[in-house]
Amino acid sequence: MAGSESERSPRPQNHERPVRETILRRLNRWQAEDQREDLADLYVESSRAEAGEEFRSREDFLGVLVDAARRPGFDMLVAETATLTGFVFGFPVDRDGTWWQGFAGGLPQDVEQLTASGHVFAIAALAVHPYARQHGVAGRLQERLLADNQASLGAAQVPRDDRALRAAFDSWGWREIGQVHQQGGSVVLRALVLAVGERTASRPGGLTHNPHTQRPEAG
């Protein structure tokens, strides 16, 4: 909290960086395209790519962004303080279930039914700068995106070997329902889902009483 110094208001003894208010803002597909380089920079920094892997990671991300932005219903949120600190984007899963192509075995019945009814929203990418993670920005972003799109079920596919990303989704209440095999089986992804209605006020970060779930006008 800002304020002038006085005898009644001594200088704090710690030197922690003051926490700025984080604002969530919506981008349309054209705005996302205009900011793609900044988004890619943040993605690479947040993913902690190993030396020599930055270029591939960046190019892969840009491909995901372009593909997602072309899909009907594309939606994107960014988190900002003085600068860009995070983002999330995704799209409604097609009712024909093509997004689940390569799923090993049969889809759980509830997932199949919600997909056919058009109530599943896929999160294609989520990234938050390391210094902002402790403030719950990532959780706010994915919760707000799902709530704004009135999804009954969130869906995501994450690399099987990315344990840090899987742990993050676990902490938000997502569960694994199986594996998706792509590119002839050479790429294996974990299929994760989140039943949005289960995140209530009784659970941290619940949607029901989250003051950030109102959908603003698109900017």
PDB file of C-alpha atoms in Angstrom:
ATOM      1  CA  MET A   1       0.000   0.000   0.000  1.00  0.00           C
ATOM      2  CA  ALA A   2       1.410   3.372  -0.983  1.00  0.00           C
ATOM      3  CA  GLY A   3       1.965   6.018   1.675  1.00  0.00           C
ATOM      4  CA  SER A   4       4.356   8.679   2.850  1.00  0.00           C
ATOM      5  CA  GLU A   5       6.993   7.992   5.488  1.00  0.00           C
ATOM      6  CA  SER A   6       6.480   9.288   9.030  1.00  0.00           C
ATOM      7  CA  GLU A   7       7.294   8.345  12.588  1.00  0.00           C
ATOM      8  CA  ARG A   8       3.992   6.476  12.675  1.00  0.00           C
ATOM      9  CA  SER A   9       4.788   4.708   9.429  1.00  0.00           C
ATOM     10  CA  PRO A  10       8.409   3.481   9.594  1.00  0.00           C
ATOM     11  CA  ARG A  11      10.234   2.086   6.599  1.00  0.00           C
ATOM     12  CA  PRO A  12       9.665  -1.684   6.291  1.00  0.00           C
ATOM     13  CA  GLN A  13      12.651  -3.720   7.332  1.00  0.00           C
ATOM     14  CA  ASN A  14      12.370  -6.210   4.484  1.00  0.00           C
ATOM     15  CA  HIS A  15      13.261  -5.347   0.918  1.00  0.00           C
ATOM     16  CA  GLU A  16      10.813  -7.525  -0.947  1.00  0.00           C
ATOM     17  CA  ARG A  17       9.538  -6.270  -4.293  1.00  0.00           C
ATOM     18  CA  PRO A  18       6.116  -4.624  -3.772  1.00  0.00           C
ATOM     19  CA  VAL A  19       3.286  -6.657  -5.264  1.00  0.00           C
ATOM     20  CA  ARG A  20       1.514  -4.847  -8.099  1.00  0.00           C
ATOM     21  CA  GLU A  21      -2.125  -5.490  -8.862  1.00  0.00           C
ATOM     22  CA  THR A  22      -2.526  -8.054 -11.614  1.00  0.00           C
ATOM     23  CA  ILE A  23      -5.068  -7.183 -14.290  1.00  0.00           C
ATOM     24  CA  LEU A  24      -6.612  -9.838 -16.542  1.00  0.00           C
ATOM     25  CA  ARG A  25      -7.413  -8.611 -20.042  1.00  0.00           C
ATOM     26  CA  ARG A  26      -8.920 -10.317 -23.091  1.00  0.00           C
ATOM     27  CA  LEU A  27      -7.223 -10.376 -26.507  1.00  0.00           C
ATOM     28  CA  ASN A  28      -8.955 -11.212 -29.767  1.00  0.00           C
ATOM     29  CA  ARG A  29      -7.160 -13.216 -32.448  1.00  0.00           C
ATOM     30  CA  TRP A  30      -5.846 -10.131 -34.233  1.00  0.00           C
ATOM     31  CA  GLN A  31      -4.432  -8.667 -31.031  1.00  0.00           C
ATOM     32  CA  ALA A  32      -2.866 -12.042 -30.229  1.00  0.00           C
ATOM     33  CA  GLU A  33      -1.239 -12.048 -33.657  1.00  0.00           C
ATOM     34  CA  ASP A  34       0.119  -8.532 -33.126  1.00  0.00           C
ATOM     35  CA  GLN A  35       1.652  -9.545 -29.777  1.00  0.00           C
ATOM     36  CA  ARG A  36       2.863 -12.991 -30.814  1.00  0.00           C
ATOM     37  CA  GLU A  37       6.574 -12.167 -30.349  1.00  0.00           C
ATOM     38  CA  ASP A  38       6.055 -10.893 -26.788  1.00  0.00           C
ATOM     39  CA  LEU A  39       3.910 -13.937 -26.023  1.00  0.00           C
ATOM     40  CA  ALA A  40       6.589 -16.248 -27.407  1.00  0.00           C
ATOM     41  CA  ASP A  41       9.264 -14.511 -25.326  1.00  0.00           C
ATOM     42  CA  LEU A  42       7.243 -15.076 -22.170  1.00  0.00           C
ATOM     43  CA  TYR A  43       6.511 -18.682 -23.118  1.00  0.00           C
ATOM     44  CA  VAL A  44      10.188 -19.514 -23.589  1.00  0.00           C
ATOM     45  CA  GLU A  45      11.159 -17.799 -20.354  1.00  0.00           C
ATOM     46  CA  SER A  46       8.415 -19.490 -18.362  1.00  0.00           C
ATOM     47  CA  SER A  47       9.110 -22.943 -19.816  1.00  0.00           C
ATOM     48  CA  ARG A  48      12.776 -22.807 -18.757  1.00  0.00           C
ATOM     49  CA  ALA A  49      13.925 -24.388 -22.000  1.00  0.00           C
ATOM     50  CA  GLU A  50      17.327 -26.013 -21.825  1.00  0.00           C
ATOM     51  CA  ALA A  51      20.278 -24.482 -23.658  1.00  0.00           C
ATOM     52  CA  GLY A  52      19.895 -25.038 -27.382  1.00  0.00           C
ATOM     53  CA  GLU A  53      16.174 -25.791 -27.092  1.00  0.00           C
ATOM     54  CA  GLU A  54      14.894 -22.196 -27.013  1.00  0.00           C
ATOM     55  CA  PHE A  55      14.415 -21.919 -30.777  1.00  0.00           C
ATOM     56  CA  ARG A  56      12.463 -25.147 -31.101  1.00  0.00           C
ATOM     57  CA  SER A  57      10.342 -24.291 -28.076  1.00  0.00           C
ATOM     58  CA  ARG A  58       9.574 -20.850 -29.506  1.00  0.00           C
ATOM     59  CA  GLU A  59       8.687 -22.152 -32.953  1.00  0.00           C
ATOM     60  CA  ASP A  60       6.505 -24.895 -31.501  1.00  0.00           C
ATOM     61  CA  PHE A  61       4.632 -22.350 -29.403  1.00  0.00           C
ATOM     62  CA  LEU A  62       4.050 -20.007 -32.336  1.00  0.00           C
ATOM     63  CA  GLY A  63       2.625 -22.951 -34.284  1.00  0.00           C
ATOM     64  CA  VAL A  64       0.214 -23.748 -31.433  1.00  0.00           C
ATOM     65  CA  LEU A  65      -0.847 -20.097 -31.232  1.00  0.00           C
ATOM     66  CA  VAL A  66      -1.505 -19.807 -34.967  1.00  0.00           C
ATOM     67  CA  ASP A  67      -3.477 -23.062 -35.025  1.00  0.00           C
ATOM     68  CA  ALA A  68      -5.575 -22.135 -31.991  1.00  0.00           C
ATOM     69  CA  ALA A  69      -6.311 -18.604 -33.235  1.00  0.00           C
ATOM     70  CA  ARG A  70      -7.826 -20.038 -36.415  1.00  0.00           C
ATOM     71  CA  ARG A  71     -10.333 -22.174 -34.543  1.00  0.00           C
ATOM     72  CA  PRO A  72     -13.922 -21.003 -33.978  1.00  0.00           C
ATOM     73  CA  GLY A  73     -14.433 -19.692 -30.466  1.00  0.00           C
ATOM     74  CA  PHE A  74     -10.750 -18.887 -29.847  1.00  0.00           C
ATOM     75  CA  ASP A  75     -10.377 -16.980 -26.585  1.00  0.00           C
ATOM     76  CA  MET A  76      -7.337 -15.533 -24.846  1.00  0.00           C
ATOM     77  CA  LEU A  77      -6.575 -13.785 -21.575  1.00  0.00           C
ATOM     78  CA  VAL A  78      -3.374 -12.029 -20.580  1.00  0.00           C
ATOM     79  CA  ALA A  79      -2.237 -11.064 -17.089  1.00  0.00           C
ATOM     80  CA  GLU A  80      -0.469  -7.735 -16.722  1.00  0.00           C
ATOM     81  CA  THR A  81       1.100  -5.644 -13.991  1.00  0.00           C
ATOM     82  CA  ALA A  82       3.466  -3.039 -15.423  1.00  0.00           C
ATOM     83  CA  THR A  83       4.351  -5.652 -18.038  1.00  0.00           C
ATOM     84  CA  LEU A  84       2.987  -8.898 -19.449  1.00  0.00           C
ATOM     85  CA  THR A  85       3.219 -11.563 -16.740  1.00  0.00           C
ATOM     86  CA  GLY A  86       1.110 -14.418 -18.080  1.00  0.00           C
ATOM     87  CA  PHE A  87      -1.420 -15.661 -20.606  1.00  0.00           C
ATOM     88  CA  VAL A  88      -3.789 -18.493 -21.405  1.00  0.00           C
ATOM     89  CA  PHE A  89      -5.705 -19.325 -24.555  1.00  0.00           C
ATOM     90  CA  GLY A  90      -7.897 -22.050 -25.934  1.00  0.00           C
ATOM     91  CA  PHE A  91     -11.023 -22.936 -27.875  1.00  0.00           C
ATOM     92  CA  PRO A  92     -14.202 -25.037 -27.637  1.00  0.00           C
ATOM     93  CA  VAL A  93     -13.652 -28.716 -28.415  1.00  0.00           C
ATOM     94  CA  ASP A  94     -15.520 -29.736 -31.590  1.00  0.00           C
ATOM     95  CA  ARG A  95     -18.624 -31.791 -30.922  1.00  0.00           C
ATOM     96  CA  ASP A  96     -17.390 -34.519 -33.293  1.00  0.00           C
ATOM     97  CA  GLY A  97     -14.554 -35.289 -30.880  1.00  0.00           C
ATOM     98  CA  THR A  98     -11.707 -34.836 -33.368  1.00  0.00           C
ATOM     99  CA  TRP A  99      -9.674 -33.065 -30.672  1.00  0.00           C
ATOM    100  CA  TRP A 100      -9.465 -36.410 -28.856  1.00  0.00           C
ATOM    101  CA  GLN A 101      -8.083 -38.219 -31.921  1.00  0.00           C
ATOM    102  CA  GLY A 102      -5.340 -40.630 -30.875  1.00  0.00           C
ATOM    103  CA  PHE A 103      -6.812 -41.204 -27.408  1.00  0.00           C
ATOM    104  CA  ALA A 104      -5.781 -44.660 -26.222  1.00  0.00           C
ATOM    105  CA  GLY A 105      -8.894 -46.685 -25.540  1.00  0.00           C
ATOM    106  CA  GLY A 106     -12.397 -45.293 -25.259  1.00  0.00           C
ATOM    107  CA  LEU A 107     -13.153 -41.890 -23.787  1.00  0.00           C
ATOM    108  CA  PRO A 108     -14.863 -41.920 -20.389  1.00  0.00           C
ATOM    109  CA  GLN A 109     -18.610 -41.714 -20.961  1.00  0.00           C
ATOM    110  CA  ASP A 110     -19.040 -38.365 -19.198  1.00  0.00           C
ATOM    111  CA  VAL A 111     -16.259 -36.791 -21.268  1.00  0.00           C
ATOM    112  CA  GLU A 112     -17.728 -38.165 -24.479  1.00  0.00           C
ATOM    113  CA  GLN A 113     -21.197 -36.850 -23.611  1.00  0.00           C
ATOM    114  CA  LEU A 114     -19.975 -33.387 -22.668  1.00  0.00           C
ATOM    115  CA  THR A 115     -17.915 -33.224 -25.856  1.00  0.00           C
ATOM    116  CA  ALA A 116     -20.944 -34.128 -27.986  1.00  0.00           C
ATOM    117  CA  SER A 117     -23.012 -31.456 -26.221  1.00  0.00           C
ATOM    118  CA  GLY A 118     -20.401 -28.760 -26.871  1.00  0.00           C
ATOM    119  CA  HIS A 119     -19.561 -28.104 -23.231  1.00  0.00           C
ATOM    120  CA  VAL A 120     -15.818 -28.853 -23.296  1.00  0.00           C
ATOM    121  CA  PHE A 121     -13.231 -26.087 -23.633  1.00  0.00           C
ATOM    122  CA  ALA A 122      -9.600 -26.920 -24.400  1.00  0.00           C
ATOM    123  CA  ILE A 123      -6.724 -24.964 -22.917  1.00  0.00           C
ATOM    124  CA  ALA A 124      -4.073 -24.895 -25.625  1.00  0.00           C
ATOM    125  CA  ALA A 125      -1.354 -22.979 -23.769  1.00  0.00           C
ATOM    126  CA  LEU A 126      -0.778 -21.433 -20.362  1.00  0.00           C
ATOM    127  CA  ALA A 127       2.333 -19.549 -19.265  1.00  0.00           C
ATOM    128  CA  VAL A 128       3.212 -17.332 -16.306  1.00  0.00           C
ATOM    129  CA  HIS A 129       6.484 -15.562 -15.584  1.00  0.00           C
ATOM    130  CA  PRO A 130       8.371 -17.310 -12.750  1.00  0.00           C
ATOM    131  CA  TYR A 131       8.236 -14.290 -10.412  1.00  0.00           C
ATOM    132  CA  ALA A 132       4.407 -14.156 -10.644  1.00  0.00           C
ATOM    133  CA  ARG A 133       3.710 -17.831  -9.954  1.00  0.00           C
ATOM    134  CA  GLN A 134       3.582 -17.451  -6.193  1.00  0.00           C
ATOM    135  CA  HIS A 135       0.687 -15.009  -6.536  1.00  0.00           C
ATOM    136  CA  GLY A 136      -1.711 -17.551  -8.065  1.00  0.00           C
ATOM    137  CA  VAL A 137      -1.821 -15.876 -11.472  1.00  0.00           C
ATOM    138  CA  ALA A 138      -1.826 -19.156 -13.411  1.00  0.00           C
ATOM    139  CA  GLY A 139      -4.780 -20.492 -11.465  1.00  0.00           C
ATOM    140  CA  ARG A 140      -6.746 -17.277 -11.970  1.00  0.00           C
ATOM    141  CA  LEU A 141      -6.083 -17.297 -15.695  1.00  0.00           C
ATOM    142  CA  GLN A 142      -7.280 -20.841 -16.369  1.00  0.00           C
ATOM    143  CA  GLU A 143     -10.259 -20.544 -14.032  1.00  0.00           C
ATOM    144  CA  ARG A 144     -11.381 -17.265 -15.588  1.00  0.00           C
ATOM    145  CA  LEU A 145     -11.053 -18.578 -19.146  1.00  0.00           C
ATOM    146  CA  LEU A 146     -13.177 -21.645 -18.409  1.00  0.00           C
ATOM    147  CA  ALA A 147     -15.788 -19.624 -16.525  1.00  0.00           C
ATOM    148  CA  ASP A 148     -16.058 -16.967 -19.230  1.00  0.00           C
ATOM    149  CA  ASN A 149     -16.717 -19.646 -21.831  1.00  0.00           C
ATOM    150  CA  GLN A 150     -19.332 -21.374 -19.657  1.00  0.00           C
ATOM    151  CA  ALA A 151     -17.522 -24.688 -19.937  1.00  0.00           C
ATOM    152  CA  SER A 152     -18.706 -27.685 -17.979  1.00  0.00           C
ATOM    153  CA  LEU A 153     -15.378 -29.411 -18.556  1.00  0.00           C
ATOM    154  CA  GLY A 154     -11.894 -28.081 -19.172  1.00  0.00           C
ATOM    155  CA  ALA A 155      -9.538 -30.220 -21.258  1.00  0.00           C
ATOM    156  CA  ALA A 156      -5.796 -30.115 -21.804  1.00  0.00           C
ATOM    157  CA  GLN A 157      -3.107 -32.295 -23.332  1.00  0.00           C
ATOM    158  CA  VAL A 158       0.357 -31.977 -21.816  1.00  0.00           C
ATOM    159  CA  PRO A 159       3.638 -33.736 -22.659  1.00  0.00           C
ATOM    160  CA  ARG A 160       3.934 -37.021 -20.801  1.00  0.00           C
ATOM    161  CA  ASP A 161       7.434 -36.225 -19.534  1.00  0.00           C
ATOM    162  CA  ASP A 162       6.709 -32.664 -18.331  1.00  0.00           C
ATOM    163  CA  ARG A 163       6.374 -33.433 -14.637  1.00  0.00           C
ATOM    164  CA  ALA A 164       6.398 -29.789 -13.534  1.00  0.00           C
ATOM    165  CA  LEU A 165       3.480 -28.916 -15.799  1.00  0.00           C
ATOM    166  CA  ARG A 166       1.553 -32.008 -14.718  1.00  0.00           C
ATOM    167  CA  ALA A 167       2.150 -31.108 -11.059  1.00  0.00           C
ATOM    168  CA  ALA A 168       0.793 -27.610 -11.700  1.00  0.00           C
ATOM    169  CA  PHE A 169      -2.401 -28.966 -13.259  1.00  0.00           C
ATOM    170  CA  ASP A 170      -2.735 -31.426 -10.371  1.00  0.00           C
ATOM    171  CA  SER A 171      -2.585 -28.515  -7.925  1.00  0.00           C
ATOM    172  CA  TRP A 172      -5.533 -26.871  -9.719  1.00  0.00           C
ATOM    173  CA  GLY A 173      -7.680 -29.996  -9.437  1.00  0.00           C
ATOM    174  CA  TRP A 174      -7.254 -31.477 -12.915  1.00  0.00           C
ATOM    175  CA  ARG A 175      -7.229 -35.269 -13.317  1.00  0.00           C
ATOM    176  CA  GLU A 176      -5.697 -37.543 -15.910  1.00  0.00           C
ATOM    177  CA  ILE A 177      -8.103 -39.687 -17.956  1.00  0.00           C
ATOM    178  CA  GLY A 178      -5.633 -41.377 -20.317  1.00  0.00           C
ATOM    179  CA  GLN A 179      -3.066 -40.772 -23.016  1.00  0.00           C
ATOM    180  CA  VAL A 180      -3.203 -39.343 -26.521  1.00  0.00           C
ATOM    181  CA  HIS A 181      -0.830 -40.711 -29.181  1.00  0.00           C
ATOM    182  CA  GLN A 182       0.051 -38.337 -32.016  1.00  0.00           C
ATOM    183  CA  GLN A 183       2.254 -38.458 -35.097  1.00  0.00           C
ATOM    184  CA  GLY A 184       2.015 -42.212 -35.450  1.00  0.00           C
ATOM    185  CA  GLY A 185       2.534 -42.792 -31.749  1.00  0.00           C
ATOM    186  CA  SER A 186       5.870 -40.983 -31.531  1.00  0.00           C
ATOM    187  CA  VAL A 187       4.360 -38.214 -29.378  1.00  0.00           C
ATOM    188  CA  VAL A 188       2.499 -39.190 -26.218  1.00  0.00           C
ATOM    189  CA  LEU A 189       0.459 -36.636 -24.301  1.00  0.00           C
ATOM    190  CA  ARG A 190      -1.416 -36.883 -21.018  1.00  0.00           C
ATOM    191  CA  ALA A 191      -5.118 -36.081 -21.369  1.00  0.00           C
ATOM    192  CA  LEU A 192      -6.305 -33.993 -18.425  1.00  0.00           C
ATOM    193  CA  VAL A 193      -9.782 -32.729 -17.559  1.00  0.00           C
ATOM    194  CA  LEU A 194     -11.302 -30.424 -14.973  1.00  0.00           C
ATOM    195  CA  ALA A 195     -14.992 -30.597 -14.048  1.00  0.00           C
ATOM    196  CA  VAL A 196     -15.669 -26.886 -13.647  1.00  0.00           C
ATOM    197  CA  GLY A 197     -18.752 -27.350 -11.481  1.00  0.00           C
ATOM    198  CA  GLU A 198     -16.640 -29.121  -8.849  1.00  0.00           C
ATOM    199  CA  ARG A 199     -14.556 -26.008  -8.119  1.00  0.00           C
ATOM    200  CA  THR A 200     -16.785 -24.354  -5.533  1.00  0.00           C
ATOM    201  CA  ALA A 201     -16.197 -21.976  -2.638  1.00  0.00           C
ATOM    202  CA  SER A 202     -15.229 -24.937  -0.477  1.00  0.00           C
ATOM    203  CA  ARG A 203     -12.051 -25.346  -2.529  1.00  0.00           C
ATOM    204  CA  PRO A 204      -9.270 -22.781  -2.913  1.00  0.00           C
ATOM    205  CA  GLY A 205      -9.603 -20.871  -6.163  1.00  0.00           C
ATOM    206  CA  GLY A 206     -13.174 -22.026  -6.650  1.00  0.00           C
ATOM    207  CA  LEU A 207     -15.176 -20.455  -9.444  1.00  0.00           C
ATOM    208  CA  THR A 208     -18.498 -19.958  -7.694  1.00  0.00           C
ATOM    209  CA  HIS A 209     -17.435 -16.987  -5.575  1.00  0.00           C
ATOM    210  CA  ASN A 210     -14.414 -15.878  -7.576  1.00  0.00           C
ATOM    211  CA  PRO A 211     -14.745 -12.088  -8.105  1.00  0.00           C
ATOM    212  CA  HIS A 212     -12.825 -12.356 -11.381  1.00  0.00           C
ATOM    213  CA  THR A 213     -15.286 -14.567 -13.252  1.00  0.00           C
ATOM    214  CA  GLN A 214     -17.356 -11.838 -14.878  1.00  0.00           C
ATOM    215  CA  ARG A 215     -16.670 -11.617 -18.581  1.00  0.00           C
ATOM    216  CA  PRO A 216     -15.613  -8.113 -19.624  1.00  0.00           C
ATOM    217  CA  GLU A 217     -16.182  -6.610 -23.022  1.00  0.00           C
ATOM    218  CA  ALA A 218     -13.576  -7.654 -25.555  1.00  0.00           C
ATOM    219  CA  GLY A 219     -10.786  -5.138 -25.998  1.00  0.00           C
TER     220      GLY A 219
END
